[in-house]
mmCIF file of C-alpha atoms in Angstrom:
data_model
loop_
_atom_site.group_PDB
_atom_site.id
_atom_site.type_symbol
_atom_site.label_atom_id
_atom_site.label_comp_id
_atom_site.label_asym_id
_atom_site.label_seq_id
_atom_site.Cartn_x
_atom_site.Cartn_y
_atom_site.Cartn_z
ATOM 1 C CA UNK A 138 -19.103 -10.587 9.424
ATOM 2 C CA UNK A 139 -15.747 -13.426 9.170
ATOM 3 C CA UNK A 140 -14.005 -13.343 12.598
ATOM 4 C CA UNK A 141 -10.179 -13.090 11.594
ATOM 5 C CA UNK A 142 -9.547 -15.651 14.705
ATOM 6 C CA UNK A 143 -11.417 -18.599 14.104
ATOM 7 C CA UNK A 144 -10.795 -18.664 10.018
ATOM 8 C CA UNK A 145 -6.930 -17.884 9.323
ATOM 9 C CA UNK A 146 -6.626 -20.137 6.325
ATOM 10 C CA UNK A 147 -3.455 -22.078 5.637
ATOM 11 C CA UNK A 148 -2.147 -20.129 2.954
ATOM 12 C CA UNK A 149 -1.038 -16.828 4.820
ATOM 13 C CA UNK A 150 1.270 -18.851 7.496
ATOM 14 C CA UNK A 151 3.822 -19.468 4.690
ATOM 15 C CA UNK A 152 3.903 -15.326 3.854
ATOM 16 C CA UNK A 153 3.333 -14.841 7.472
ATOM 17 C CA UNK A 154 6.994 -16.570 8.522
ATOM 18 C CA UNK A 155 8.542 -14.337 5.701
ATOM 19 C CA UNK A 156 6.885 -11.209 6.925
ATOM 20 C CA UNK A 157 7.848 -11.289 9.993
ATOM 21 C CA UNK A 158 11.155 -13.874 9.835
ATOM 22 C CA UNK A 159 12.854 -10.498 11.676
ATOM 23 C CA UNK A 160 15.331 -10.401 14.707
ATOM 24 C CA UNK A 161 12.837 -9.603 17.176
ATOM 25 C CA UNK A 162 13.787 -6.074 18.762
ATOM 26 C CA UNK A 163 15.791 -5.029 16.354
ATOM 27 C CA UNK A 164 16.583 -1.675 16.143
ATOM 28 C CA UNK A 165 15.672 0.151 12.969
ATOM 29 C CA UNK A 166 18.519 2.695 10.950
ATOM 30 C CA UNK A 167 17.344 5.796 11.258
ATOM 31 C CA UNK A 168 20.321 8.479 9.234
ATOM 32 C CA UNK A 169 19.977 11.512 11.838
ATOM 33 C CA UNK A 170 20.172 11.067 15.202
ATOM 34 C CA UNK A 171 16.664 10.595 17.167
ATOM 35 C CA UNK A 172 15.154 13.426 19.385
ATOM 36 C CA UNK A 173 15.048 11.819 22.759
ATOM 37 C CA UNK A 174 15.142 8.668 23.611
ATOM 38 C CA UNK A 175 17.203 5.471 24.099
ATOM 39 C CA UNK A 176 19.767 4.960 20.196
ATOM 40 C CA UNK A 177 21.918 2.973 19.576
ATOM 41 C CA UNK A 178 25.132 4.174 17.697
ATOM 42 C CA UNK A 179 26.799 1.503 15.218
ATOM 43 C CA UNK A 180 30.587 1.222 16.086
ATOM 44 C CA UNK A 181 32.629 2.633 13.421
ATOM 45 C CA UNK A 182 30.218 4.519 11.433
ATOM 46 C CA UNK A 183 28.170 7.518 12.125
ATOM 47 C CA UNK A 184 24.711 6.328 11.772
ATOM 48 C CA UNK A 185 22.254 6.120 14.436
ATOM 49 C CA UNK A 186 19.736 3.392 15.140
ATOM 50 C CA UNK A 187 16.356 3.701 17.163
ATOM 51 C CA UNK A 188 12.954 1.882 17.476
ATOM 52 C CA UNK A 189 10.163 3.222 15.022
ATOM 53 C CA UNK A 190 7.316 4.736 17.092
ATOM 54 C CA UNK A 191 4.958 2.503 17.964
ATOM 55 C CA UNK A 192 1.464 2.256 19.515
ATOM 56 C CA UNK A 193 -0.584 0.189 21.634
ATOM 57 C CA UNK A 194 -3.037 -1.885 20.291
ATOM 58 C CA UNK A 195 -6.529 -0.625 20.923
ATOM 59 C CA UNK A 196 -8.974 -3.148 19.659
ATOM 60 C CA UNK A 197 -9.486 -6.779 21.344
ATOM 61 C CA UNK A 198 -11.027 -8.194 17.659
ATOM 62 C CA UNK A 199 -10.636 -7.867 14.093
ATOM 63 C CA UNK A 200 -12.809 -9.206 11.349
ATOM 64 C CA UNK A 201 -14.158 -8.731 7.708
ATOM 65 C CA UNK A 202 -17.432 -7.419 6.285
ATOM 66 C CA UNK A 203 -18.721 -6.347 3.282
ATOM 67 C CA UNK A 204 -19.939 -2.864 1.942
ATOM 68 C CA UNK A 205 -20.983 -1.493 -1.008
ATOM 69 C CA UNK A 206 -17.416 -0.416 -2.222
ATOM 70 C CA UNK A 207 -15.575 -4.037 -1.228
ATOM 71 C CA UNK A 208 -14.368 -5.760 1.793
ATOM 72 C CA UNK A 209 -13.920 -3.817 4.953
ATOM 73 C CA UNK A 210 -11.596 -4.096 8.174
ATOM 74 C CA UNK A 211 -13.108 -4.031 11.531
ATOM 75 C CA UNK A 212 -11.318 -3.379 14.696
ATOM 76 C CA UNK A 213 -13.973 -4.518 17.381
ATOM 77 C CA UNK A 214 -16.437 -2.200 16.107
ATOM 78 C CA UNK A 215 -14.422 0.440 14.164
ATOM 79 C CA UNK A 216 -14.292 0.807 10.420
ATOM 80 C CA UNK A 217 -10.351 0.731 9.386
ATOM 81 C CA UNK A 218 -9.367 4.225 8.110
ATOM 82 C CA UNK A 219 -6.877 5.032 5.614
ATOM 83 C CA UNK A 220 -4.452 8.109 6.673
ATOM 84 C CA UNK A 221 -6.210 10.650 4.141
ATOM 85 C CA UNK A 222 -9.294 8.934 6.600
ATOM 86 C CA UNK A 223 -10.614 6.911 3.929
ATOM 87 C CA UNK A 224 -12.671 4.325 4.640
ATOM 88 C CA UNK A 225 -10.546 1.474 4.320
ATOM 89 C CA UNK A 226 -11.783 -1.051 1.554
ATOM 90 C CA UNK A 227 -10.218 -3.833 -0.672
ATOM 91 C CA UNK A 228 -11.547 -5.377 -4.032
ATOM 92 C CA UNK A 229 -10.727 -9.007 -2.691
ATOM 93 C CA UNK A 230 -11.683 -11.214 0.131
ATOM 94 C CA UNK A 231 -8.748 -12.853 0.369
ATOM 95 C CA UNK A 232 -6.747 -9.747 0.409
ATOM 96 C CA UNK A 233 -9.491 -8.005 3.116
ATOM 97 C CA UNK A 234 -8.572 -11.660 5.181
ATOM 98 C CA UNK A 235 -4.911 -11.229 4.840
ATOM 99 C CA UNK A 236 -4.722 -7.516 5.859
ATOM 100 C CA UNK A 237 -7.234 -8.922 8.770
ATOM 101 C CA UNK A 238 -4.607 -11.254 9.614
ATOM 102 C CA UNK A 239 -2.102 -8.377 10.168
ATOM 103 C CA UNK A 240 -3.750 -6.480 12.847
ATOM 104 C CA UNK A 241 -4.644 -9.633 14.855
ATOM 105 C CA UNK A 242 -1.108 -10.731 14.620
ATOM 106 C CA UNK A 243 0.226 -7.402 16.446
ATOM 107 C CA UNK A 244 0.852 -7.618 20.366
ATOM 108 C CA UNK A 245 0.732 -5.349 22.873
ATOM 109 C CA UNK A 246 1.852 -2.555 20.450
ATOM 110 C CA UNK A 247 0.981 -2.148 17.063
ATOM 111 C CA UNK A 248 4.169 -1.983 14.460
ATOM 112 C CA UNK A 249 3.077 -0.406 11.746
ATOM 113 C CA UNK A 250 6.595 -1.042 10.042
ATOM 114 C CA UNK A 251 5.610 -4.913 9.953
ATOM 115 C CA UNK A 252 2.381 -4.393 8.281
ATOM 116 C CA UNK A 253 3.111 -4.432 4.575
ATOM 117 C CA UNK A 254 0.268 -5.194 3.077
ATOM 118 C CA UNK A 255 -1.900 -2.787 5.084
ATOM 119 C CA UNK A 256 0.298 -0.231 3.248
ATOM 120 C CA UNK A 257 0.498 -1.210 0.251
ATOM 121 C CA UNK A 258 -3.644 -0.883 0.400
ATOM 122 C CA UNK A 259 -3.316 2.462 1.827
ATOM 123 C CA UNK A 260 -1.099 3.528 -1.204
ATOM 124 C CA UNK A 261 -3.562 2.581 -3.566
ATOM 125 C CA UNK A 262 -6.892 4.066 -1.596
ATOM 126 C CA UNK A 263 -4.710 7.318 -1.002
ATOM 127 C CA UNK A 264 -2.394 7.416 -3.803
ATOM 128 C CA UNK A 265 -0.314 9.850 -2.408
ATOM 129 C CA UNK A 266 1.870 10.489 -5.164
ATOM 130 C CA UNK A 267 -1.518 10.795 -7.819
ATOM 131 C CA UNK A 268 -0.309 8.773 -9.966
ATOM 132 C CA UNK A 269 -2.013 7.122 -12.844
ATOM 133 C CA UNK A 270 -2.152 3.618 -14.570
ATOM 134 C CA UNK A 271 0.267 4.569 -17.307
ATOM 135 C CA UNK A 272 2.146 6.443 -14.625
ATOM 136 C CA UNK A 273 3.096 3.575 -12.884
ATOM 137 C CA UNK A 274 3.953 1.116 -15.616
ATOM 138 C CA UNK A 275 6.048 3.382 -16.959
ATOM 139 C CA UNK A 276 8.053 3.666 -13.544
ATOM 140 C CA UNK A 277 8.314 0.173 -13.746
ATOM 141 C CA UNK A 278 9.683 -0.838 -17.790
ATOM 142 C CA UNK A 279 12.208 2.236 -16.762
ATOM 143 C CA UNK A 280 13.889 0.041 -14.132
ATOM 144 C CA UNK A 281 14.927 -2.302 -17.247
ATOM 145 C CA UNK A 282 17.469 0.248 -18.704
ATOM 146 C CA UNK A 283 19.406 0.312 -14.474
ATOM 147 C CA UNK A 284 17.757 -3.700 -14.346
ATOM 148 C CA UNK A 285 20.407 -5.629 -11.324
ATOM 149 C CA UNK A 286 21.001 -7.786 -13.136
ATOM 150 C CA UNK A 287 22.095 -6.557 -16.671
ATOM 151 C CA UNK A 288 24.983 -4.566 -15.049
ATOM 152 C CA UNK A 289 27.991 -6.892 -15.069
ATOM 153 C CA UNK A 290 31.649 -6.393 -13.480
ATOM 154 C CA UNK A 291 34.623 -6.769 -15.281
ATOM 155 C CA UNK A 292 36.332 -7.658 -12.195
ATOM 156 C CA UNK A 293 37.158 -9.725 -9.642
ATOM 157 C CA UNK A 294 36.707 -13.115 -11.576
ATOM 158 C CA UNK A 295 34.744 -14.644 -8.885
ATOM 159 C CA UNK A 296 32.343 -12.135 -8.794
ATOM 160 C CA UNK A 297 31.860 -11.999 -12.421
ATOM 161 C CA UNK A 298 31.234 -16.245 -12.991
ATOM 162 C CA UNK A 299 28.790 -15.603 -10.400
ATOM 163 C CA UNK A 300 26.512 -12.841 -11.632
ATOM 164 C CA UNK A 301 26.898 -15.218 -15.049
ATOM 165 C CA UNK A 302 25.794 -18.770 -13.225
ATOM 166 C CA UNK A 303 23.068 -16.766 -11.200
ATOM 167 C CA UNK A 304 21.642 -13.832 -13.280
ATOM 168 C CA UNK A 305 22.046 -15.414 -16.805
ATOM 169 C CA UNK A 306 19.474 -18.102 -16.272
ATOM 170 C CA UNK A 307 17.072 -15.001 -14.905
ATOM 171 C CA UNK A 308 17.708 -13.405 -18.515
ATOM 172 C CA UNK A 309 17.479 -16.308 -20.850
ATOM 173 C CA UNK A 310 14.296 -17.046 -19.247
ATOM 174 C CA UNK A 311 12.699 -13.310 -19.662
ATOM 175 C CA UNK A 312 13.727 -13.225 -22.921
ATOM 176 C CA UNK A 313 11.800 -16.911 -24.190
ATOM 177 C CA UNK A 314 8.826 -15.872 -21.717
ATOM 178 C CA UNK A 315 8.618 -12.945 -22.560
ATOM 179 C CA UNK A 316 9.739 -13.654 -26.460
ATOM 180 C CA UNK A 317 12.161 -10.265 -26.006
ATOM 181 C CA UNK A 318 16.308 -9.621 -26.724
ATOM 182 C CA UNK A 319 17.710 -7.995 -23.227
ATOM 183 C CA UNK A 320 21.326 -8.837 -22.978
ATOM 184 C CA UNK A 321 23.813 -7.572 -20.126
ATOM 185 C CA UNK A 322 26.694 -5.527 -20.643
ATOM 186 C CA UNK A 323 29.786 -4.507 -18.330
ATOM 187 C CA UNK A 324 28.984 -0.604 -19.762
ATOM 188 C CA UNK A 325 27.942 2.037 -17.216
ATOM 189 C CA UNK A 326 25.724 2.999 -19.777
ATOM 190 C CA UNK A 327 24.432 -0.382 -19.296
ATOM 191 C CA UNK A 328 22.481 -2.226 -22.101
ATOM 192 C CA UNK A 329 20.642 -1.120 -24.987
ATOM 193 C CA UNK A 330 17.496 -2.381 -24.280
ATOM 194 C CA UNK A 331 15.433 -2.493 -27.872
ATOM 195 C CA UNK A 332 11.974 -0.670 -28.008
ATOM 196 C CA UNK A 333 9.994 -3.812 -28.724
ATOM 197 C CA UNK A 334 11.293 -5.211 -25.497
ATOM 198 C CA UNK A 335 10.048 -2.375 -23.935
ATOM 199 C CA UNK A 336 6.572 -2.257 -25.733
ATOM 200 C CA UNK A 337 5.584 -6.096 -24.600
ATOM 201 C CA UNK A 338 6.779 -5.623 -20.897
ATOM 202 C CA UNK A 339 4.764 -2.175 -20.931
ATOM 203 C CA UNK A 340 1.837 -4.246 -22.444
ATOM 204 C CA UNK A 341 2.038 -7.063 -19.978
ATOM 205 C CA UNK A 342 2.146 -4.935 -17.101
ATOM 206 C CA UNK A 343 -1.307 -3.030 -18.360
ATOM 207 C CA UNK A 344 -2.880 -6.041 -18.425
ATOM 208 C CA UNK A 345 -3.044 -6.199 -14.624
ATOM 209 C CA UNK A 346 -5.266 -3.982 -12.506
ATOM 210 C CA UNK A 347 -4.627 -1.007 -10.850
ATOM 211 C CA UNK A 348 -4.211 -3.060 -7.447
ATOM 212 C CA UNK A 349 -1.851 -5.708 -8.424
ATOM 213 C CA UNK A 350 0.332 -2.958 -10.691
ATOM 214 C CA UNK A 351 0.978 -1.538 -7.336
ATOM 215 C CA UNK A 352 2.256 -4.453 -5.553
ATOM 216 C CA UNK A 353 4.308 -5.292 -8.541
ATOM 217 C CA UNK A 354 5.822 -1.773 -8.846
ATOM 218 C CA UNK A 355 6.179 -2.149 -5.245
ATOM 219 C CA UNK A 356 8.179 -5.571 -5.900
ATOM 220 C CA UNK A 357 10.640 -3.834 -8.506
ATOM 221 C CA UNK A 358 11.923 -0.785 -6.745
ATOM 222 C CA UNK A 359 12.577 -3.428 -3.589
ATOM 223 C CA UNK A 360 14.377 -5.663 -6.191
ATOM 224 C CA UNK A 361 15.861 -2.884 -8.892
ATOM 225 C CA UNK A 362 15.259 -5.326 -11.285
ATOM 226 C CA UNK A 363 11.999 -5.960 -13.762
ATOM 227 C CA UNK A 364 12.978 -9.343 -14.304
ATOM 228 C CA UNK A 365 13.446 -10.707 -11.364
ATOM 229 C CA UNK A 366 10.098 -9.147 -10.251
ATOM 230 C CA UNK A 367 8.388 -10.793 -13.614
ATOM 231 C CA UNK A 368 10.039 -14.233 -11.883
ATOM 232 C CA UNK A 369 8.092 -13.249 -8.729
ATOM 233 C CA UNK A 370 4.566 -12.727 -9.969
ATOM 234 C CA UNK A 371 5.124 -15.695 -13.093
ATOM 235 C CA UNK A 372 6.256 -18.169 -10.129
ATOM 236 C CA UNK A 373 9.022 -18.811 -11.702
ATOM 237 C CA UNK A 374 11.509 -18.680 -8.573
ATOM 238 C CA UNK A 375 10.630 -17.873 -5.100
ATOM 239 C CA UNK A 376 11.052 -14.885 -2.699
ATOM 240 C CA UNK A 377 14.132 -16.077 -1.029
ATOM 241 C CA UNK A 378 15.189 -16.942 -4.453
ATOM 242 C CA UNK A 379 14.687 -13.420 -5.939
ATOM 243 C CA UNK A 380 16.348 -11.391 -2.681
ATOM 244 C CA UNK A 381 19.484 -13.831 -3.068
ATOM 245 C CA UNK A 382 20.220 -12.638 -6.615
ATOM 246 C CA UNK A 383 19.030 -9.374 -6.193
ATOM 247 C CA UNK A 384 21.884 -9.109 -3.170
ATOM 248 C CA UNK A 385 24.661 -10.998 -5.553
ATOM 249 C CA UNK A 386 27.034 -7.931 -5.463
ATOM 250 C CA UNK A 387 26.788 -7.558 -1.601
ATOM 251 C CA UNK A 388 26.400 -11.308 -0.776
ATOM 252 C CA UNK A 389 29.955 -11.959 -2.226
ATOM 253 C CA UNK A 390 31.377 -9.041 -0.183
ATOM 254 C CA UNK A 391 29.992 -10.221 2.312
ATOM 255 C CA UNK A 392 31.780 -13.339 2.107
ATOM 256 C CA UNK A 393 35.206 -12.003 1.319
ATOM 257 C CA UNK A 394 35.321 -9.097 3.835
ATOM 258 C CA UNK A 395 32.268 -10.159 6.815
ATOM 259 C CA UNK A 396 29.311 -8.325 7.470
ATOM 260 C CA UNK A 397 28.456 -5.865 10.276
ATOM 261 C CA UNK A 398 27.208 -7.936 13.116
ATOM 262 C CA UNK A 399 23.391 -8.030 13.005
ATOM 263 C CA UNK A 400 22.751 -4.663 10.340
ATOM 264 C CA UNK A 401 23.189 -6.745 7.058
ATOM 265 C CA UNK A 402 21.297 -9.804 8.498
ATOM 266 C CA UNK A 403 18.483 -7.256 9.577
ATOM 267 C CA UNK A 404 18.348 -5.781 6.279
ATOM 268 C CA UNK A 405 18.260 -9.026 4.554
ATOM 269 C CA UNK A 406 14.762 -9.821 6.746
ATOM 270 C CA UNK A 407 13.282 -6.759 5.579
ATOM 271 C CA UNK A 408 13.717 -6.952 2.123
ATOM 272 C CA UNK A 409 12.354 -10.593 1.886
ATOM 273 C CA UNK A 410 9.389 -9.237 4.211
ATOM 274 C CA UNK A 411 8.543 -6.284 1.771
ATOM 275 C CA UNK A 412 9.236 -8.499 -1.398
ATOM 276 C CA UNK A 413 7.032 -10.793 -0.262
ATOM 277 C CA UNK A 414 4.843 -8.812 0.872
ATOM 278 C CA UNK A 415 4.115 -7.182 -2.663
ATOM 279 C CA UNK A 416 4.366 -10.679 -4.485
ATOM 280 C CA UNK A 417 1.142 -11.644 -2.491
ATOM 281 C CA UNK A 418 -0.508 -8.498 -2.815
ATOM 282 C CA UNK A 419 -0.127 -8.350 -6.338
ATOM 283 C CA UNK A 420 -1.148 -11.955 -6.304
ATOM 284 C CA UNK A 421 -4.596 -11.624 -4.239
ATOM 285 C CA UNK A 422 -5.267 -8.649 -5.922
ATOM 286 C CA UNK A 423 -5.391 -10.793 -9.318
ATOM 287 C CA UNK A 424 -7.518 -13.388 -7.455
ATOM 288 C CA UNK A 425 -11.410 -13.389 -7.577
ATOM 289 C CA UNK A 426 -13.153 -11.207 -5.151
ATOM 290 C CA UNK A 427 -14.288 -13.956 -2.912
ATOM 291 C CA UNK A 428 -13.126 -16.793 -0.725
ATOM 292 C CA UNK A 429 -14.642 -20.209 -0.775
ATOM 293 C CA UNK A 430 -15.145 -20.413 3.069
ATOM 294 C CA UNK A 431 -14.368 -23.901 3.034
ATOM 295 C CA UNK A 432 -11.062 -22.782 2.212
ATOM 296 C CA UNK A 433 -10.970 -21.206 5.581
ATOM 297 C CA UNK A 434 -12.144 -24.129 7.718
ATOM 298 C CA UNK A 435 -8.603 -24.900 9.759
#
């Protein structure tokens, strides 16, 4: 059995400051108003904003084993469930470490909103939804024909030499990694995206397993855009890097009109938590099953 607390290895406290890089005590938007309890309404709009439920942590320890089906989470001496009360197990080592690494890091209370990666597992284990292989990577080439950034403005000029500076690089370099024609257009129809283009991203995506499709489907529908996803799991630009352009639009109206106080900062943390988030779990779920425990030695 690996006790979470004496091998954290180095490489989750870089995801760890982006998972939880949040305004601490923020309140979470919640669209109808809460039943009981403290809220907080937003001036000048009719949305209301109260703390997700939360519970208090149970368990004094949390560390790894393995079973028969993978890697398993123990809390003190508690198998980790899954919500369908699955017994909660991960094809990876490193990914059974970092999902460790989530439950020790909660306090007093356990916030089940920060924990990511624990859900993304669950999604998988559970698949609520049933869906298939082929199922998801379909989901995921259709977000090319509504991809961020292939819809262009025709107006203001600002806004339009930025999406081309920023998102045009994105696309040029899709299209010689990927050896595919995508293209932008100001249309609402958006762009004609050709079938072949469409046939290579559908057969790079099968060549991942079950696991990591799900954190990069995961990564796309946080994004709206397959490319900028692609840029995510190839490396090719970083998280902060990928929420900036995926926020283009709203960044520069930002900038010409001011946000609202803390609500567009707050949902700028939590979309570089959950982005990153699924970049490392489709990542470590890509990796070999096993750790080198040196790797773990602090």
């Amino acid at each position: 059995m690996l006790s979470v607390a004496r091998c954290l290895p180095r490489m989750w406290r870089s995801c760890q400051r982006l998972f939880y890089a949040r305004p601490p005590q923020t309140p979470r938007l919640c669209l109808t108003p809460p039943v009981g309890g403290p809220s907080l309404s937003l001036p000048g709009t009719a949305r209301t904003y109260t703390p997700p439920t939360e519970r208090k942590r149970f368990y004094q320890n949390v560390s790894i084993s393995q079973g028969e089906g993978g890697f398993e989470i123990n809390l003190d001496h508690r198998k980790l469930k899954t919500p369908q009360a699955k017994l909660f197990t991960v094809p990876s080592e490193a990914l059974a470490i970092a999902v460790a690494t989530e439950w020790d890091s909660q306090q007093d209370t356990i916030k089940s909103y920060t924990m990511h990666l624990t859900t993304l597992c669950n999604t998988v284990l559970d698949n609520p939804s049933q869906r298939n292989k082929d199922q998801l990577i379909r989901a995921a080439v259709k977000f090319l024909e509504t991809d961020t950034v292939c819809y262009r403005v025709e107006e203001p000029a600002g806004l339009v030499e930025l999406q081309k500076n920023e998102w045009d690089p994105m696309i040029e370099w899709a299209e010689k990694r990927y050896n595919v024609e995508i293209g932008s257009s100001t249309s609402i129809m958006g762009p004609s995206i050709p079938a072949r283009t469409k046939d290579t991203f559908t057969s790079h995506l099968a060549s991942h397993n079950m696991w990591a499709l799900q954190g990069i489907e995961y990564v796309i529908t946080q994004l709206k855009s397959l490319i900028l996803s692609m840029g995510l799991i190839d490396r090719h630009i970083p998280v902060e890097k990928a929420v900036q352009l995926s926020r283009l639009e709203e960044e520069y109206q930002i900038q010409q009109w001011g946000n609202v106080e803390w609500a567009h900062d707050y949902d700028l943390y939590e979309l570089r938590a959950r982005t990153a988030a699924g970049t490392l779990f489709a990542h470590l779920c890509s990796e070999s099953s096993t750790v080198k425990h040196k790797l773990l030695q602090d």
